Amino acid sequence: MSGRTVVEFWLHYYNTPHFLDQTREMAASFNARHPEYEVVVTGHDFHDLPRVVAEAADRGVAPAVAQIYLTATQEARDMVDTAGQPLFTSVTRAIAGRREILGEPVVLDDVLPRVRDFYTVDGDLASMPTLASTALLYANTTMLAAAGVTSVPSTWAEVAAACKSVAALPDGPEYAITWPNHGWIFQQAIAQQGGLLADHDNGRSGRARTVDLSSPEMLAFVGWWRQLHRDGYFLYTEDMDPSTCWGGTFMAFAEQRAALTVSSSVAAPHLVQAGRDGGFDVVAARLPHNEAAPYVGNLIGGDSLWLTAGLDPAVQDGALAFMQYLNSPRNAADRHRVSGYLPITLSAVDLLEREGWFAQNPHARVGVDQLAASGSSPAARGALFGDFGGMQDVNARAMHDVLLHDADPAERFTQATEEAQRLLDEYNAHCVTADGTRRNPPCLRVS
């Protein structure tokens, strides 16, 4: 590395460090294109990285770029350096209107609009999106056809009707539908109906100070879910652990113990393959919505790259250039093919379309189309507030009590709101003290 400008990227991985193999290959390719630079990729488990970055910031040794999971976005905004100044700067501000950096075309305006919306704060793109997803419905259409259901349901009422038909099959599955008890599913349903989780336009027009887990939109979803469960249609795996609850519902669908499931768009290739292996057809479809409310939009999942403020100009340009290179059309398309995450830019979508990828893999296009149909209201953009992961855990515990202990939805979710509010109050009080001193966030859990 002698004579080279070193640029440290601290990235996270899911399940296994091999998740970063393709990114490391791209870094090696970038380094070959720019021999004056050495991009160094260090991997961390995605649960741990926000905490690791904050601890490094307290020691004054933060990397040039850190990858932060979406639910820790407010934490990233609140992280500070040893002088108490914001640790990160926006990529919009750092790029400063340039069209290319070190010869790499700038792709900020090419990022999928709804993905860009989430990370845009005060008019600036706060960080560079790298992995994005959304939630979809997956249907065992072989089983649906046997039950006389000729189309994949698109509304809550249609889901209930399809479940009733599946349950009537003489040799049908034990349950008709399943999904994980996870906060992201609730947030999708609230956003679809135009509901908000937090004040100040979901934390978009100012720091969120209050949260609401008992809104009409939340209770409509909880009531519908509870009825599916009471009717014997819904398989609840009784797993509230964010690390494992997705796997249980995946396996239930793969083993044909349920005809329908809700999961991430990242799961599309795996669920389709599970159908092939099991001898049944799987279709990915847009997430069903409440037919009693106008459809507003669906949320993204995923993560983004945060640029440390105050870098040496050469280091900053190397970091920004590698961000653009990662999201160049070819690299973004290839990352989608390998990881299952959505192609992050419009140009990558166009490239995949021209190459026939979506014609061969129609399930891969559904998430892109769902986000394209979403609006850009504060509800559809998603909420920003501190200790989001803690709120999601509160949400899951409340639903657990509704499903298994017959708790009254309005009472239990009012209690959940109070609990989530205490978490947010504690978070805000710690990050910005009475005398204006800023401190690194106290809660850096990722859920």
PDB file of N, CA, C and O in Angstrom, residues 380-433:
ATOM      1  N   ALA A 380     -45.105   7.327   3.148  1.00  0.00           N
ATOM      2  CA  ALA A 380     -44.456   6.386   2.239  1.00  0.00           C
ATOM      3  C   ALA A 380     -42.943   6.426   2.359  1.00  0.00           C
ATOM      4  O   ALA A 380     -42.271   5.428   2.084  1.00  0.00           O
ATOM      5  N   ARG A 381     -42.394   7.556   2.754  1.00  0.00           N
ATOM      6  CA  ARG A 381     -40.934   7.663   2.889  1.00  0.00           C
ATOM      7  C   ARG A 381     -40.428   6.905   4.103  1.00  0.00           C
ATOM      8  O   ARG A 381     -39.290   6.434   4.116  1.00  0.00           O
ATOM      9  N   GLY A 382     -41.270   6.772   5.134  1.00  0.00           N
ATOM     10  CA  GLY A 382     -40.856   6.053   6.324  1.00  0.00           C
ATOM     11  C   GLY A 382     -40.367   6.992   7.414  1.00  0.00           C
ATOM     12  O   GLY A 382     -39.976   8.137   7.158  1.00  0.00           O
ATOM     13  N   ALA A 383     -40.387   6.484   8.643  1.00  0.00           N
ATOM     14  CA  ALA A 383     -40.090   7.308   9.815  1.00  0.00           C
ATOM     15  C   ALA A 383     -38.605   7.318  10.148  1.00  0.00           C
ATOM     16  O   ALA A 383     -37.876   6.362   9.885  1.00  0.00           O
ATOM     17  N   LEU A 384     -38.176   8.423  10.771  1.00  0.00           N
ATOM     18  CA  LEU A 384     -36.832   8.576  11.309  1.00  0.00           C
ATOM     19  C   LEU A 384     -36.951   8.957  12.778  1.00  0.00           C
ATOM     20  O   LEU A 384     -37.519  10.007  13.099  1.00  0.00           O
ATOM     21  N   PHE A 385     -36.472   8.108  13.664  1.00  0.00           N
ATOM     22  CA  PHE A 385     -36.395   8.474  15.082  1.00  0.00           C
ATOM     23  C   PHE A 385     -35.451   7.528  15.793  1.00  0.00           C
ATOM     24  O   PHE A 385     -35.095   6.456  15.280  1.00  0.00           O
ATOM     25  N   GLY A 386     -35.040   7.923  16.990  1.00  0.00           N
ATOM     26  CA  GLY A 386     -34.049   7.172  17.728  1.00  0.00           C
ATOM     27  C   GLY A 386     -34.578   5.907  18.364  1.00  0.00           C
ATOM     28  O   GLY A 386     -35.766   5.819  18.711  1.00  0.00           O
ATOM     29  N   ASP A 387     -33.717   4.939  18.521  1.00  0.00           N
ATOM     30  CA  ASP A 387     -34.035   3.623  19.081  1.00  0.00           C
ATOM     31  C   ASP A 387     -35.190   2.968  18.335  1.00  0.00           C
ATOM     32  O   ASP A 387     -36.114   2.411  18.939  1.00  0.00           O
ATOM     33  N   PHE A 388     -35.126   3.023  17.021  1.00  0.00           N
ATOM     34  CA  PHE A 388     -36.137   2.398  16.172  1.00  0.00           C
ATOM     35  C   PHE A 388     -36.185   0.894  16.437  1.00  0.00           C
ATOM     36  O   PHE A 388     -37.259   0.286  16.465  1.00  0.00           O
ATOM     37  N   GLY A 389     -35.017   0.297  16.620  1.00  0.00           N
ATOM     38  CA  GLY A 389     -34.966  -1.136  16.895  1.00  0.00           C
ATOM     39  C   GLY A 389     -35.708  -1.492  18.168  1.00  0.00           C
ATOM     40  O   GLY A 389     -36.417  -2.504  18.230  1.00  0.00           O
ATOM     41  N   GLY A 390     -35.572  -0.670  19.204  1.00  0.00           N
ATOM     42  CA  GLY A 390     -36.300  -0.918  20.437  1.00  0.00           C
ATOM     43  C   GLY A 390     -37.796  -0.825  20.242  1.00  0.00           C
ATOM     44  O   GLY A 390     -38.566  -1.622  20.797  1.00  0.00           O
ATOM     45  N   MET A 391     -38.227   0.146  19.432  1.00  0.00           N
ATOM     46  CA  MET A 391     -39.654   0.291  19.144  1.00  0.00           C
ATOM     47  C   MET A 391     -40.183  -0.948  18.445  1.00  0.00           C
ATOM     48  O   MET A 391     -41.285  -1.418  18.728  1.00  0.00           O
ATOM     49  N   GLN A 392     -39.413  -1.504  17.512  1.00  0.00           N
ATOM     50  CA  GLN A 392     -39.875  -2.691  16.795  1.00  0.00           C
ATOM     51  C   GLN A 392     -40.069  -3.869  17.747  1.00  0.00           C
ATOM     52  O   GLN A 392     -41.010  -4.657  17.586  1.00  0.00           O
ATOM     53  N   ASP A 393     -39.200  -3.992  18.730  1.00  0.00           N
ATOM     54  CA  ASP A 393     -39.348  -5.069  19.705  1.00  0.00           C
ATOM     55  C   ASP A 393     -40.615  -4.866  20.542  1.00  0.00           C
ATOM     56  O   ASP A 393     -41.335  -5.832  20.845  1.00  0.00           O
ATOM     57  N   VAL A 394     -40.886  -3.625  20.926  1.00  0.00           N
ATOM     58  CA  VAL A 394     -42.110  -3.311  21.670  1.00  0.00           C
ATOM     59  C   VAL A 394     -43.337  -3.698  20.844  1.00  0.00           C
ATOM     60  O   VAL A 394     -44.299  -4.295  21.353  1.00  0.00           O
ATOM     61  N   ASN A 395     -43.310  -3.352  19.571  1.00  0.00           N
ATOM     62  CA  ASN A 395     -44.395  -3.657  18.648  1.00  0.00           C
ATOM     63  C   ASN A 395     -44.663  -5.163  18.585  1.00  0.00           C
ATOM     64  O   ASN A 395     -45.813  -5.625  18.665  1.00  0.00           O
ATOM     65  N   ALA A 396     -43.600  -5.948  18.451  1.00  0.00           N
ATOM     66  CA  ALA A 396     -43.746  -7.402  18.331  1.00  0.00           C
ATOM     67  C   ALA A 396     -44.322  -8.009  19.603  1.00  0.00           C
ATOM     68  O   ALA A 396     -45.172  -8.907  19.555  1.00  0.00           O
ATOM     69  N   ARG A 397     -43.881  -7.521  20.764  1.00  0.00           N
ATOM     70  CA  ARG A 397     -44.401  -8.069  22.022  1.00  0.00           C
ATOM     71  C   ARG A 397     -45.894  -7.777  22.175  1.00  0.00           C
ATOM     72  O   ARG A 397     -46.659  -8.615  22.672  1.00  0.00           O
ATOM     73  N   ALA A 398     -46.308  -6.606  21.717  1.00  0.00           N
ATOM     74  CA  ALA A 398     -47.736  -6.272  21.808  1.00  0.00           C
ATOM     75  C   ALA A 398     -48.561  -7.204  20.927  1.00  0.00           C
ATOM     76  O   ALA A 398     -49.619  -7.702  21.344  1.00  0.00           O
ATOM     77  N   MET A 399     -48.092  -7.481  19.723  1.00  0.00           N
ATOM     78  CA  MET A 399     -48.844  -8.349  18.828  1.00  0.00           C
ATOM     79  C   MET A 399     -48.865  -9.778  19.357  1.00  0.00           C
ATOM     80  O   MET A 399     -49.874 -10.483  19.210  1.00  0.00           O
ATOM     81  N   HIS A 400     -47.788 -10.188  19.948  1.00  0.00           N
ATOM     82  CA  HIS A 400     -47.731 -11.521  20.562  1.00  0.00           C
ATOM     83  C   HIS A 400     -48.853 -11.672  21.591  1.00  0.00           C
ATOM     84  O   HIS A 400     -49.553 -12.695  21.620  1.00  0.00           O
ATOM     85  N   ASP A 401     -49.045 -10.643  22.394  1.00  0.00           N
ATOM     86  CA  ASP A 401     -50.080 -10.702  23.417  1.00  0.00           C
ATOM     87  C   ASP A 401     -51.477 -10.694  22.805  1.00  0.00           C
ATOM     88  O   ASP A 401     -52.388 -11.335  23.329  1.00  0.00           O
ATOM     89  N   VAL A 402     -51.646  -9.983  21.708  1.00  0.00           N
ATOM     90  CA  VAL A 402     -52.948  -9.966  21.045  1.00  0.00           C
ATOM     91  C   VAL A 402     -53.270 -11.340  20.470  1.00  0.00           C
ATOM     92  O   VAL A 402     -54.389 -11.847  20.604  1.00  0.00           O
ATOM     93  N   LEU A 403     -52.284 -11.965  19.842  1.00  0.00           N
ATOM     94  CA  LEU A 403     -52.532 -13.249  19.185  1.00  0.00           C
ATOM     95  C   LEU A 403     -52.671 -14.405  20.166  1.00  0.00           C
ATOM     96  O   LEU A 403     -53.551 -15.262  20.007  1.00  0.00           O
ATOM     97  N   LEU A 404     -51.812 -14.440  21.170  1.00  0.00           N
ATOM     98  CA  LEU A 404     -51.771 -15.619  22.044  1.00  0.00           C
ATOM     99  C   LEU A 404     -52.487 -15.438  23.372  1.00  0.00           C
ATOM    100  O   LEU A 404     -52.873 -16.429  24.001  1.00  0.00           O
ATOM    101  N   HIS A 405     -52.646 -14.197  23.812  1.00  0.00           N
ATOM    102  CA  HIS A 405     -53.239 -13.976  25.131  1.00  0.00           C
ATOM    103  C   HIS A 405     -54.524 -13.161  25.051  1.00  0.00           C
ATOM    104  O   HIS A 405     -55.012 -12.698  26.088  1.00  0.00           O
ATOM    105  N   ASP A 406     -55.028 -12.997  23.843  1.00  0.00           N
ATOM    106  CA  ASP A 406     -56.313 -12.325  23.625  1.00  0.00           C
ATOM    107  C   ASP A 406     -56.346 -10.920  24.227  1.00  0.00           C
ATOM    108  O   ASP A 406     -57.397 -10.447  24.691  1.00  0.00           O
ATOM    109  N   ALA A 407     -55.205 -10.229  24.212  1.00  0.00           N
ATOM    110  CA  ALA A 407     -55.172  -8.848  24.693  1.00  0.00           C
ATOM    111  C   ALA A 407     -56.006  -7.966  23.768  1.00  0.00           C
ATOM    112  O   ALA A 407     -56.038  -8.173  22.551  1.00  0.00           O
ATOM    113  N   ASP A 408     -56.681  -6.986  24.347  1.00  0.00           N
ATOM    114  CA  ASP A 408     -57.452  -6.042  23.537  1.00  0.00           C
ATOM    115  C   ASP A 408     -56.481  -5.204  22.698  1.00  0.00           C
ATOM    116  O   ASP A 408     -55.553  -4.584  23.254  1.00  0.00           O
ATOM    117  N   PRO A 409     -56.654  -5.166  21.372  1.00  0.00           N
ATOM    118  CA  PRO A 409     -55.678  -4.457  20.532  1.00  0.00           C
ATOM    119  C   PRO A 409     -55.482  -2.991  20.910  1.00  0.00           C
ATOM    120  O   PRO A 409     -54.340  -2.525  21.019  1.00  0.00           O
ATOM    121  N   ALA A 410     -56.577  -2.256  21.127  1.00  0.00           N
ATOM    122  CA  ALA A 410     -56.445  -0.833  21.434  1.00  0.00           C
ATOM    123  C   ALA A 410     -55.722  -0.623  22.760  1.00  0.00           C
ATOM    124  O   ALA A 410     -54.809   0.217  22.862  1.00  0.00           O
ATOM    125  N   GLU A 411     -56.079  -1.400  23.774  1.00  0.00           N
ATOM    126  CA  GLU A 411     -55.431  -1.252  25.078  1.00  0.00           C
ATOM    127  C   GLU A 411     -53.964  -1.673  25.016  1.00  0.00           C
ATOM    128  O   GLU A 411     -53.087  -0.982  25.554  1.00  0.00           O
ATOM    129  N   ARG A 412     -53.707  -2.800  24.362  1.00  0.00           N
ATOM    130  CA  ARG A 412     -52.328  -3.306  24.351  1.00  0.00           C
ATOM    131  C   ARG A 412     -51.421  -2.408  23.529  1.00  0.00           C
ATOM    132  O   ARG A 412     -50.257  -2.185  23.909  1.00  0.00           O
ATOM    133  N   PHE A 413     -51.912  -1.865  22.431  1.00  0.00           N
ATOM    134  CA  PHE A 413     -51.047  -1.010  21.623  1.00  0.00           C
ATOM    135  C   PHE A 413     -50.957   0.411  22.179  1.00  0.00           C
ATOM    136  O   PHE A 413     -49.993   1.118  21.890  1.00  0.00           O
ATOM    137  N   THR A 414     -51.911   0.820  23.001  1.00  0.00           N
ATOM    138  CA  THR A 414     -51.740   2.064  23.753  1.00  0.00           C
ATOM    139  C   THR A 414     -50.624   1.889  24.770  1.00  0.00           C
ATOM    140  O   THR A 414     -49.774   2.776  24.950  1.00  0.00           O
ATOM    141  N   GLN A 415     -50.602   0.735  25.426  1.00  0.00           N
ATOM    142  CA  GLN A 415     -49.514   0.424  26.360  1.00  0.00           C
ATOM    143  C   GLN A 415     -48.179   0.381  25.626  1.00  0.00           C
ATOM    144  O   GLN A 415     -47.159   0.885  26.124  1.00  0.00           O
ATOM    145  N   ALA A 416     -48.172  -0.205  24.431  1.00  0.00           N
ATOM    146  CA  ALA A 416     -46.936  -0.263  23.632  1.00  0.00           C
ATOM    147  C   ALA A 416     -46.466   1.133  23.257  1.00  0.00           C
ATOM    148  O   ALA A 416     -45.251   1.412  23.239  1.00  0.00           O
ATOM    149  N   THR A 417     -47.395   2.017  22.937  1.00  0.00           N
ATOM    150  CA  THR A 417     -47.025   3.399  22.622  1.00  0.00           C
ATOM    151  C   THR A 417     -46.331   4.052  23.806  1.00  0.00           C
ATOM    152  O   THR A 417     -45.304   4.745  23.642  1.00  0.00           O
ATOM    153  N   GLU A 418     -46.861   3.837  24.995  1.00  0.00           N
ATOM    154  CA  GLU A 418     -46.251   4.425  26.187  1.00  0.00           C
ATOM    155  C   GLU A 418     -44.834   3.888  26.395  1.00  0.00           C
ATOM    156  O   GLU A 418     -43.917   4.638  26.763  1.00  0.00           O
ATOM    157  N   GLU A 419     -44.663   2.600  26.161  1.00  0.00           N
ATOM    158  CA  GLU A 419     -43.338   1.999  26.328  1.00  0.00           C
ATOM    159  C   GLU A 419     -42.365   2.523  25.281  1.00  0.00           C
ATOM    160  O   GLU A 419     -41.218   2.878  25.597  1.00  0.00           O
ATOM    161  N   ALA A 420     -42.818   2.603  24.028  1.00  0.00           N
ATOM    162  CA  ALA A 420     -41.963   3.125  22.963  1.00  0.00           C
ATOM    163  C   ALA A 420     -41.641   4.597  23.193  1.00  0.00           C
ATOM    164  O   ALA A 420     -40.521   5.056  22.889  1.00  0.00           O
ATOM    165  N   GLN A 421     -42.600   5.342  23.737  1.00  0.00           N
ATOM    166  CA  GLN A 421     -42.355   6.761  24.016  1.00  0.00           C
ATOM    167  C   GLN A 421     -41.263   6.935  25.064  1.00  0.00           C
ATOM    168  O   GLN A 421     -40.415   7.837  24.956  1.00  0.00           O
ATOM    169  N   ARG A 422     -41.268   6.086  26.074  1.00  0.00           N
ATOM    170  CA  ARG A 422     -40.204   6.167  27.085  1.00  0.00           C
ATOM    171  C   ARG A 422     -38.838   5.927  26.456  1.00  0.00           C
ATOM    172  O   ARG A 422     -37.857   6.618  26.789  1.00  0.00           O
ATOM    173  N   LEU A 423     -38.760   4.962  25.544  1.00  0.00           N
ATOM    174  CA  LEU A 423     -37.488   4.697  24.864  1.00  0.00           C
ATOM    175  C   LEU A 423     -37.030   5.911  24.068  1.00  0.00           C
ATOM    176  O   LEU A 423     -35.850   6.275  24.090  1.00  0.00           O
ATOM    177  N   LEU A 424     -37.963   6.533  23.342  1.00  0.00           N
ATOM    178  CA  LEU A 424     -37.601   7.693  22.537  1.00  0.00           C
ATOM    179  C   LEU A 424     -37.200   8.871  23.423  1.00  0.00           C
ATOM    180  O   LEU A 424     -36.223   9.578  23.124  1.00  0.00           O
ATOM    181  N   ASP A 425     -37.932   9.101  24.517  1.00  0.00           N
ATOM    182  CA  ASP A 425     -37.590  10.199  25.420  1.00  0.00           C
ATOM    183  C   ASP A 425     -36.184  10.019  25.985  1.00  0.00           C
ATOM    184  O   ASP A 425     -35.396  10.979  26.063  1.00  0.00           O
ATOM    185  N   GLU A 426     -35.873   8.794  26.394  1.00  0.00           N
ATOM    186  CA  GLU A 426     -34.544   8.520  26.940  1.00  0.00           C
ATOM    187  C   GLU A 426     -33.465   8.731  25.888  1.00  0.00           C
ATOM    188  O   GLU A 426     -32.395   9.279  26.179  1.00  0.00           O
ATOM    189  N   TYR A 427     -33.762   8.296  24.662  1.00  0.00           N
ATOM    190  CA  TYR A 427     -32.797   8.459  23.578  1.00  0.00           C
ATOM    191  C   TYR A 427     -32.526   9.941  23.318  1.00  0.00           C
ATOM    192  O   TYR A 427     -31.364  10.378  23.258  1.00  0.00           O
ATOM    193  N   ASN A 428     -33.600  10.707  23.142  1.00  0.00           N
ATOM    194  CA  ASN A 428     -33.429  12.125  22.819  1.00  0.00           C
ATOM    195  C   ASN A 428     -32.727  12.875  23.943  1.00  0.00           C
ATOM    196  O   ASN A 428     -31.866  13.735  23.690  1.00  0.00           O
ATOM    197  N   ALA A 429     -33.074  12.570  25.185  1.00  0.00           N
ATOM    198  CA  ALA A 429     -32.457  13.259  26.315  1.00  0.00           C
ATOM    199  C   ALA A 429     -30.965  12.978  26.390  1.00  0.00           C
ATOM    200  O   ALA A 429     -30.181  13.844  26.818  1.00  0.00           O
ATOM    201  N   HIS A 430     -30.571  11.780  26.003  1.00  0.00           N
ATOM    202  CA  HIS A 430     -29.150  11.442  26.046  1.00  0.00           C
ATOM    203  C   HIS A 430     -28.386  12.134  24.918  1.00  0.00           C
ATOM    204  O   HIS A 430     -27.291  12.664  25.138  1.00  0.00           O
ATOM    205  N   CYS A 431     -28.947  12.112  23.704  1.00  0.00           N
ATOM    206  CA  CYS A 431     -28.208  12.619  22.541  1.00  0.00           C
ATOM    207  C   CYS A 431     -28.019  14.125  22.577  1.00  0.00           C
ATOM    208  O   CYS A 431     -26.982  14.634  22.164  1.00  0.00           O
ATOM    209  N   VAL A 432     -29.013  14.861  23.038  1.00  0.00           N
ATOM    210  CA  VAL A 432     -28.914  16.319  23.129  1.00  0.00           C
ATOM    211  C   VAL A 432     -29.292  16.714  24.549  1.00  0.00           C
ATOM    212  O   VAL A 432     -30.472  16.707  24.910  1.00  0.00           O
ATOM    213  N   THR A 433     -28.293  17.064  25.365  1.00  0.00           N
ATOM    214  CA  THR A 433     -28.533  17.360  26.766  1.00  0.00           C
ATOM    215  C   THR A 433     -29.103  18.761  26.929  1.00  0.00           C
ATOM    216  O   THR A 433     -29.179  19.549  25.982  1.00  0.00           O
TER     217      THR A 433
END
